[in-house]
Each structure stands twice: as structure tokens, then as C-alpha cells.
């Protein structure tokens, strides 16, 4: 998996032919993942991860999974307010256009071997907790 903060969004492509039967297989889910970020006072940028957002756009309405970083409840409030009950691709595009203030989001790769969208989001969160968050400087806000 590429570094989550700089990775590109990956959509799994359906394989139209199943090699074993040479018949069309069911469409694979179109999974996309983003890391939701908030302002990091010590760095002066929105680079502090607070959640992983996953969408399966192969379903109507799109299935959404959100995995929150533990112990960041208040810092994650801006994203809690934005997310609401549902999330669409249009919401994502609007948020990307508005990035750069207190909130931002970065696309990330779908981890290889993910069994479903929830598993994919959990694996990205695990990597954030193990590698990215410990590498950030202290927040310096109390």
C-alpha cells in the first residue's frame, strides 16, 4: 500500500470474464477510500487524520463506511457535521474543491486483499495508527 497521505484513489475494476467459466462475472464493487484530515496546529496545515471514509459506488445508494481514529472526538467534529446520514460522490467532489482550510481529504489506495469495504477501511486505519499518526509532531494545542 502506498503512503496513505499521498496515495491516489483506486477503484477496483470488474473482471467481465471469469477465467474458470469464460462467462461474465458479477461486477466487482467500485470501492474508493479517503483519509479525512483536520488542522494540525503545530504544522499549520490540515494533515491530522481523524477518519477513513469508504464508498462503494457500485451500490445504489452508495454504501458508506466511516472508521474514526480513536480519541479524536472533538477534533473530528467538522467532519462529523459534514458527513450527515449519507455521502455521495458529489459530496466528495465538493469537499475536495473546498479543501485547504481547517478540513481536507486525501484519496488513498484500496489495500490489496481487502475482503470488503469495511475491511479495506479498517486496514487503512490500522496503517494510520501504526505509521502516520505516531510520526506527526505533538499538536501543541493543550
JSON list of C-alpha atoms in Angstrom, two decimals:
[
{"chain": "A", "resi": 1, "resn": "UNK", "atom": "CA", "xyz": [0.00, 0.00, 0.00]},
{"chain": "A", "resi": 2, "resn": "UNK", "atom": "CA", "xyz": [1.29, 3.45, -0.81]},
{"chain": "A", "resi": 3, "resn": "UNK", "atom": "CA", "xyz": [1.66, 6.05, 1.89]},
{"chain": "A", "resi": 4, "resn": "UNK", "atom": "CA", "xyz": [-1.93, 6.96, 2.80]},
{"chain": "A", "resi": 5, "resn": "UNK", "atom": "CA", "xyz": [-1.47, 10.71, 2.77]},
{"chain": "A", "resi": 6, "resn": "UNK", "atom": "CA", "xyz": [-0.06, 10.78, -0.74]},
{"chain": "A", "resi": 7, "resn": "UNK", "atom": "CA", "xyz": [-1.74, 7.83, -2.40]},
{"chain": "A", "resi": 8, "resn": "UNK", "atom": "CA", "xyz": [-4.22, 8.03, -5.20]},
{"chain": "A", "resi": 9, "resn": "UNK", "atom": "CA", "xyz": [-7.79, 6.84, -5.09]},
{"chain": "A", "resi": 10, "resn": "UNK", "atom": "CA", "xyz": [-8.13, 3.38, -6.55]},
{"chain": "A", "resi": 11, "resn": "UNK", "atom": "CA", "xyz": [-11.31, 1.94, -7.96]},
{"chain": "A", "resi": 12, "resn": "UNK", "atom": "CA", "xyz": [-11.44, -1.80, -8.39]},
{"chain": "A", "resi": 13, "resn": "UNK", "atom": "CA", "xyz": [-12.39, -2.68, -11.93]},
{"chain": "A", "resi": 14, "resn": "UNK", "atom": "CA", "xyz": [-14.79, -5.53, -12.60]},
{"chain": "A", "resi": 15, "resn": "UNK", "atom": "CA", "xyz": [-13.41, -8.54, -14.44]},
{"chain": "A", "resi": 16, "resn": "UNK", "atom": "CA", "xyz": [-16.04, -9.18, -17.14]},
{"chain": "A", "resi": 17, "resn": "UNK", "atom": "CA", "xyz": [-14.84, -12.73, -17.85]},
{"chain": "A", "resi": 18, "resn": "UNK", "atom": "CA", "xyz": [-14.37, -15.36, -15.16]},
{"chain": "A", "resi": 19, "resn": "UNK", "atom": "CA", "xyz": [-11.36, -17.40, -16.30]},
{"chain": "A", "resi": 20, "resn": "UNK", "atom": "CA", "xyz": [-12.86, -20.67, -14.98]},
{"chain": "A", "resi": 21, "resn": "UNK", "atom": "CA", "xyz": [-16.18, -20.45, -16.82]},
{"chain": "A", "resi": 22, "resn": "UNK", "atom": "CA", "xyz": [-15.48, -17.88, -19.56]},
{"chain": "A", "resi": 23, "resn": "UNK", "atom": "CA", "xyz": [-18.79, -16.28, -18.59]},
{"chain": "A", "resi": 24, "resn": "UNK", "atom": "CA", "xyz": [-19.27, -12.72, -17.40]},
{"chain": "A", "resi": 25, "resn": "UNK", "atom": "CA", "xyz": [-18.76, -12.45, -13.65]},
{"chain": "A", "resi": 26, "resn": "UNK", "atom": "CA", "xyz": [-20.77, -10.17, -11.41]},
{"chain": "A", "resi": 27, "resn": "UNK", "atom": "CA", "xyz": [-19.45, -6.62, -11.34]},
{"chain": "A", "resi": 28, "resn": "UNK", "atom": "CA", "xyz": [-16.85, -6.06, -8.63]},
{"chain": "A", "resi": 29, "resn": "UNK", "atom": "CA", "xyz": [-17.61, -3.25, -6.20]},
{"chain": "A", "resi": 30, "resn": "UNK", "atom": "CA", "xyz": [-16.29, 0.20, -7.07]},
{"chain": "A", "resi": 31, "resn": "UNK", "atom": "CA", "xyz": [-14.55, 0.93, -3.78]},
{"chain": "A", "resi": 32, "resn": "UNK", "atom": "CA", "xyz": [-12.98, 4.32, -3.10]},
{"chain": "A", "resi": 33, "resn": "UNK", "atom": "CA", "xyz": [-11.26, 5.42, 0.12]},
{"chain": "A", "resi": 34, "resn": "UNK", "atom": "CA", "xyz": [-10.28, 8.79, 1.55]},
{"chain": "A", "resi": 35, "resn": "UNK", "atom": "CA", "xyz": [-8.48, 9.90, 4.69]},
{"chain": "A", "resi": 36, "resn": "UNK", "atom": "CA", "xyz": [-10.33, 12.73, 6.44]},
{"chain": "A", "resi": 37, "resn": "UNK", "atom": "CA", "xyz": [-7.94, 15.34, 7.82]},
{"chain": "A", "resi": 38, "resn": "UNK", "atom": "CA", "xyz": [-8.23, 18.32, 10.16]},
{"chain": "A", "resi": 39, "resn": "UNK", "atom": "CA", "xyz": [-5.99, 21.24, 11.05]},
{"chain": "A", "resi": 40, "resn": "UNK", "atom": "CA", "xyz": [-2.77, 20.35, 12.87]},
{"chain": "A", "resi": 41, "resn": "UNK", "atom": "CA", "xyz": [-1.80, 23.46, 14.90]},
{"chain": "A", "resi": 42, "resn": "UNK", "atom": "CA", "xyz": [1.90, 22.59, 15.16]},
{"chain": "A", "resi": 43, "resn": "UNK", "atom": "CA", "xyz": [2.23, 22.16, 11.39]},
{"chain": "A", "resi": 44, "resn": "UNK", "atom": "CA", "xyz": [-0.26, 24.83, 10.29]},
{"chain": "A", "resi": 45, "resn": "UNK", "atom": "CA", "xyz": [-1.88, 22.51, 7.74]},
{"chain": "A", "resi": 46, "resn": "UNK", "atom": "CA", "xyz": [-4.89, 20.17, 7.60]},
{"chain": "A", "resi": 47, "resn": "UNK", "atom": "CA", "xyz": [-2.83, 16.96, 7.92]},
{"chain": "A", "resi": 48, "resn": "UNK", "atom": "CA", "xyz": [-4.13, 15.41, 11.16]},
{"chain": "A", "resi": 49, "resn": "UNK", "atom": "CA", "xyz": [-6.05, 12.20, 10.26]},
{"chain": "A", "resi": 50, "resn": "UNK", "atom": "CA", "xyz": [-9.34, 11.74, 12.11]},
{"chain": "A", "resi": 51, "resn": "UNK", "atom": "CA", "xyz": [-11.14, 9.14, 9.98]},
{"chain": "A", "resi": 52, "resn": "UNK", "atom": "CA", "xyz": [-11.19, 6.91, 6.93]},
{"chain": "A", "resi": 53, "resn": "UNK", "atom": "CA", "xyz": [-14.17, 7.23, 4.60]},
{"chain": "A", "resi": 54, "resn": "UNK", "atom": "CA", "xyz": [-15.04, 4.46, 2.16]},
{"chain": "A", "resi": 55, "resn": "UNK", "atom": "CA", "xyz": [-17.68, 4.46, -0.57]},
{"chain": "A", "resi": 56, "resn": "UNK", "atom": "CA", "xyz": [-18.91, 1.54, -2.63]},
{"chain": "A", "resi": 57, "resn": "UNK", "atom": "CA", "xyz": [-20.31, 3.34, -5.65]},
{"chain": "A", "resi": 58, "resn": "UNK", "atom": "CA", "xyz": [-21.35, 0.05, -7.24]},
{"chain": "A", "resi": 59, "resn": "UNK", "atom": "CA", "xyz": [-24.41, 0.10, -5.00]},
{"chain": "A", "resi": 60, "resn": "UNK", "atom": "CA", "xyz": [-27.40, 2.41, -5.19]},
{"chain": "A", "resi": 61, "resn": "UNK", "atom": "CA", "xyz": [-27.46, 4.28, -2.95]},
{"chain": "A", "resi": 62, "resn": "UNK", "atom": "CA", "xyz": [-23.70, 4.12, -2.41]},
{"chain": "A", "resi": 63, "resn": "UNK", "atom": "CA", "xyz": [-22.63, 2.16, 0.66]},
{"chain": "A", "resi": 64, "resn": "UNK", "atom": "CA", "xyz": [-20.62, 4.24, 3.11]},
{"chain": "A", "resi": 65, "resn": "UNK", "atom": "CA", "xyz": [-18.16, 3.14, 5.79]},
{"chain": "A", "resi": 66, "resn": "UNK", "atom": "CA", "xyz": [-16.52, 5.55, 8.24]},
{"chain": "A", "resi": 67, "resn": "UNK", "atom": "CA", "xyz": [-13.79, 4.44, 10.62]},
{"chain": "A", "resi": 68, "resn": "UNK", "atom": "CA", "xyz": [-12.85, 7.08, 13.20]},
{"chain": "A", "resi": 69, "resn": "UNK", "atom": "CA", "xyz": [-9.40, 7.42, 14.74]},
{"chain": "A", "resi": 70, "resn": "UNK", "atom": "CA", "xyz": [-9.81, 6.72, 18.48]},
{"chain": "A", "resi": 71, "resn": "UNK", "atom": "CA", "xyz": [-9.68, 9.62, 20.94]},
{"chain": "A", "resi": 72, "resn": "UNK", "atom": "CA", "xyz": [-10.18, 12.43, 18.42]},
{"chain": "A", "resi": 73, "resn": "UNK", "atom": "CA", "xyz": [-13.86, 13.13, 19.01]},
{"chain": "A", "resi": 74, "resn": "UNK", "atom": "CA", "xyz": [-13.70, 16.93, 19.32]},
{"chain": "A", "resi": 75, "resn": "UNK", "atom": "CA", "xyz": [-11.07, 17.35, 16.60]},
{"chain": "A", "resi": 76, "resn": "UNK", "atom": "CA", "xyz": [-13.26, 15.30, 14.25]},
{"chain": "A", "resi": 77, "resn": "UNK", "atom": "CA", "xyz": [-16.37, 17.47, 14.82]},
{"chain": "A", "resi": 78, "resn": "UNK", "atom": "CA", "xyz": [-16.03, 19.35, 11.49]},
{"chain": "A", "resi": 79, "resn": "UNK", "atom": "CA", "xyz": [-16.17, 16.03, 9.63]},
{"chain": "A", "resi": 80, "resn": "UNK", "atom": "CA", "xyz": [-19.00, 14.68, 11.80]},
{"chain": "A", "resi": 81, "resn": "UNK", "atom": "CA", "xyz": [-21.02, 17.76, 10.82]},
{"chain": "A", "resi": 82, "resn": "UNK", "atom": "CA", "xyz": [-20.22, 17.36, 7.11]},
{"chain": "A", "resi": 83, "resn": "UNK", "atom": "CA", "xyz": [-20.91, 13.64, 6.83]},
{"chain": "A", "resi": 84, "resn": "UNK", "atom": "CA", "xyz": [-24.53, 13.58, 7.99]},
{"chain": "A", "resi": 85, "resn": "UNK", "atom": "CA", "xyz": [-26.58, 10.48, 7.21]},
{"chain": "A", "resi": 86, "resn": "UNK", "atom": "CA", "xyz": [-25.36, 9.75, 3.68]},
{"chain": "A", "resi": 87, "resn": "UNK", "atom": "CA", "xyz": [-22.38, 10.59, 1.49]},
{"chain": "A", "resi": 88, "resn": "UNK", "atom": "CA", "xyz": [-22.31, 10.79, -2.29]},
{"chain": "A", "resi": 89, "resn": "UNK", "atom": "CA", "xyz": [-19.64, 11.29, -4.92]},
{"chain": "A", "resi": 90, "resn": "UNK", "atom": "CA", "xyz": [-20.96, 14.84, -5.33]},
{"chain": "A", "resi": 91, "resn": "UNK", "atom": "CA", "xyz": [-20.27, 15.48, -1.63]},
{"chain": "A", "resi": 92, "resn": "UNK", "atom": "CA", "xyz": [-16.72, 14.19, -2.07]},
{"chain": "A", "resi": 93, "resn": "UNK", "atom": "CA", "xyz": [-16.11, 16.42, -5.10]},
{"chain": "A", "resi": 94, "resn": "UNK", "atom": "CA", "xyz": [-17.47, 19.46, -3.22]},
{"chain": "A", "resi": 95, "resn": "UNK", "atom": "CA", "xyz": [-15.24, 18.72, -0.21]},
{"chain": "A", "resi": 96, "resn": "UNK", "atom": "CA", "xyz": [-12.18, 18.31, -2.43]},
{"chain": "A", "resi": 97, "resn": "UNK", "atom": "CA", "xyz": [-12.92, 21.69, -4.03]},
{"chain": "A", "resi": 98, "resn": "UNK", "atom": "CA", "xyz": [-13.22, 23.24, -0.54]},
{"chain": "A", "resi": 99, "resn": "UNK", "atom": "CA", "xyz": [-10.04, 21.59, 0.79]},
{"chain": "A", "resi": 100, "resn": "UNK", "atom": "CA", "xyz": [-7.25, 23.68, 2.19]},
{"chain": "A", "resi": 101, "resn": "UNK", "atom": "CA", "xyz": [-8.98, 25.24, 5.17]},
{"chain": "A", "resi": 102, "resn": "UNK", "atom": "CA", "xyz": [-9.48, 23.52, 8.51]},
{"chain": "A", "resi": 103, "resn": "UNK", "atom": "CA", "xyz": [-10.54, 20.27, 6.80]},
{"chain": "A", "resi": 104, "resn": "UNK", "atom": "CA", "xyz": [-9.17, 18.31, 3.90]},
{"chain": "A", "resi": 105, "resn": "UNK", "atom": "CA", "xyz": [-9.41, 14.82, 2.49]},
{"chain": "A", "resi": 106, "resn": "UNK", "atom": "CA", "xyz": [-6.90, 12.72, 0.62]},
{"chain": "A", "resi": 107, "resn": "UNK", "atom": "CA", "xyz": [-7.67, 9.73, -1.57]},
{"chain": "A", "resi": 108, "resn": "UNK", "atom": "CA", "xyz": [-5.85, 6.54, -0.67]},
{"chain": "A", "resi": 109, "resn": "UNK", "atom": "CA", "xyz": [-5.36, 3.13, -2.23]},
{"chain": "A", "resi": 110, "resn": "UNK", "atom": "CA", "xyz": [-7.65, 0.22, -1.50]},
{"chain": "A", "resi": 111, "resn": "UNK", "atom": "CA", "xyz": [-5.43, -2.25, 0.37]},
{"chain": "A", "resi": 112, "resn": "UNK", "atom": "CA", "xyz": [-4.61, -5.38, -1.60]},
{"chain": "A", "resi": 113, "resn": "UNK", "atom": "CA", "xyz": [-6.54, -8.38, -0.30]},
{"chain": "A", "resi": 114, "resn": "UNK", "atom": "CA", "xyz": [-9.33, -6.37, 1.32]},
{"chain": "A", "resi": 115, "resn": "UNK", "atom": "CA", "xyz": [-12.35, -8.63, 1.71]},
{"chain": "A", "resi": 116, "resn": "UNK", "atom": "CA", "xyz": [-14.97, -5.88, 1.70]},
{"chain": "A", "resi": 117, "resn": "UNK", "atom": "CA", "xyz": [-15.26, -2.11, 2.07]},
{"chain": "A", "resi": 118, "resn": "UNK", "atom": "CA", "xyz": [-15.26, -2.28, 5.88]},
{"chain": "A", "resi": 119, "resn": "UNK", "atom": "CA", "xyz": [-12.13, -4.44, 5.88]},
{"chain": "A", "resi": 120, "resn": "UNK", "atom": "CA", "xyz": [-10.44, -2.02, 3.46]},
{"chain": "A", "resi": 121, "resn": "UNK", "atom": "CA", "xyz": [-11.23, 0.99, 5.67]},
{"chain": "A", "resi": 122, "resn": "UNK", "atom": "CA", "xyz": [-10.06, -0.88, 8.78]},
{"chain": "A", "resi": 123, "resn": "UNK", "atom": "CA", "xyz": [-6.74, -1.72, 7.14]},
{"chain": "A", "resi": 124, "resn": "UNK", "atom": "CA", "xyz": [-6.14, 1.91, 6.15]},
{"chain": "A", "resi": 125, "resn": "UNK", "atom": "CA", "xyz": [-6.99, 3.00, 9.71]},
{"chain": "A", "resi": 126, "resn": "UNK", "atom": "CA", "xyz": [-4.56, 0.42, 11.10]},
{"chain": "A", "resi": 127, "resn": "UNK", "atom": "CA", "xyz": [-1.79, 1.85, 8.93]},
{"chain": "A", "resi": 128, "resn": "UNK", "atom": "CA", "xyz": [-2.61, 5.39, 10.05]},
{"chain": "A", "resi": 129, "resn": "UNK", "atom": "CA", "xyz": [-2.45, 4.32, 13.69]},
{"chain": "A", "resi": 130, "resn": "UNK", "atom": "CA", "xyz": [0.79, 2.39, 13.26]},
{"chain": "A", "resi": 131, "resn": "UNK", "atom": "CA", "xyz": [2.79, 4.62, 10.92]},
{"chain": "A", "resi": 132, "resn": "UNK", "atom": "CA", "xyz": [1.35, 8.05, 10.16]},
{"chain": "A", "resi": 133, "resn": "UNK", "atom": "CA", "xyz": [-0.09, 9.34, 13.43]},
{"chain": "A", "resi": 134, "resn": "UNK", "atom": "CA", "xyz": [2.98, 8.45, 15.55]},
{"chain": "A", "resi": 135, "resn": "UNK", "atom": "CA", "xyz": [5.19, 10.33, 13.05]},
{"chain": "A", "resi": 136, "resn": "UNK", "atom": "CA", "xyz": [3.27, 13.61, 13.45]},
{"chain": "A", "resi": 137, "resn": "UNK", "atom": "CA", "xyz": [4.64, 16.18, 15.89]},
{"chain": "A", "resi": 138, "resn": "UNK", "atom": "CA", "xyz": [2.75, 16.97, 19.09]},
{"chain": "A", "resi": 139, "resn": "UNK", "atom": "CA", "xyz": [-0.34, 19.07, 18.34]},
{"chain": "A", "resi": 140, "resn": "UNK", "atom": "CA", "xyz": [0.72, 21.87, 20.68]},
{"chain": "A", "resi": 141, "resn": "UNK", "atom": "CA", "xyz": [-2.89, 22.83, 21.46]},
{"chain": "A", "resi": 142, "resn": "UNK", "atom": "CA", "xyz": [-3.12, 21.60, 25.01]}
]
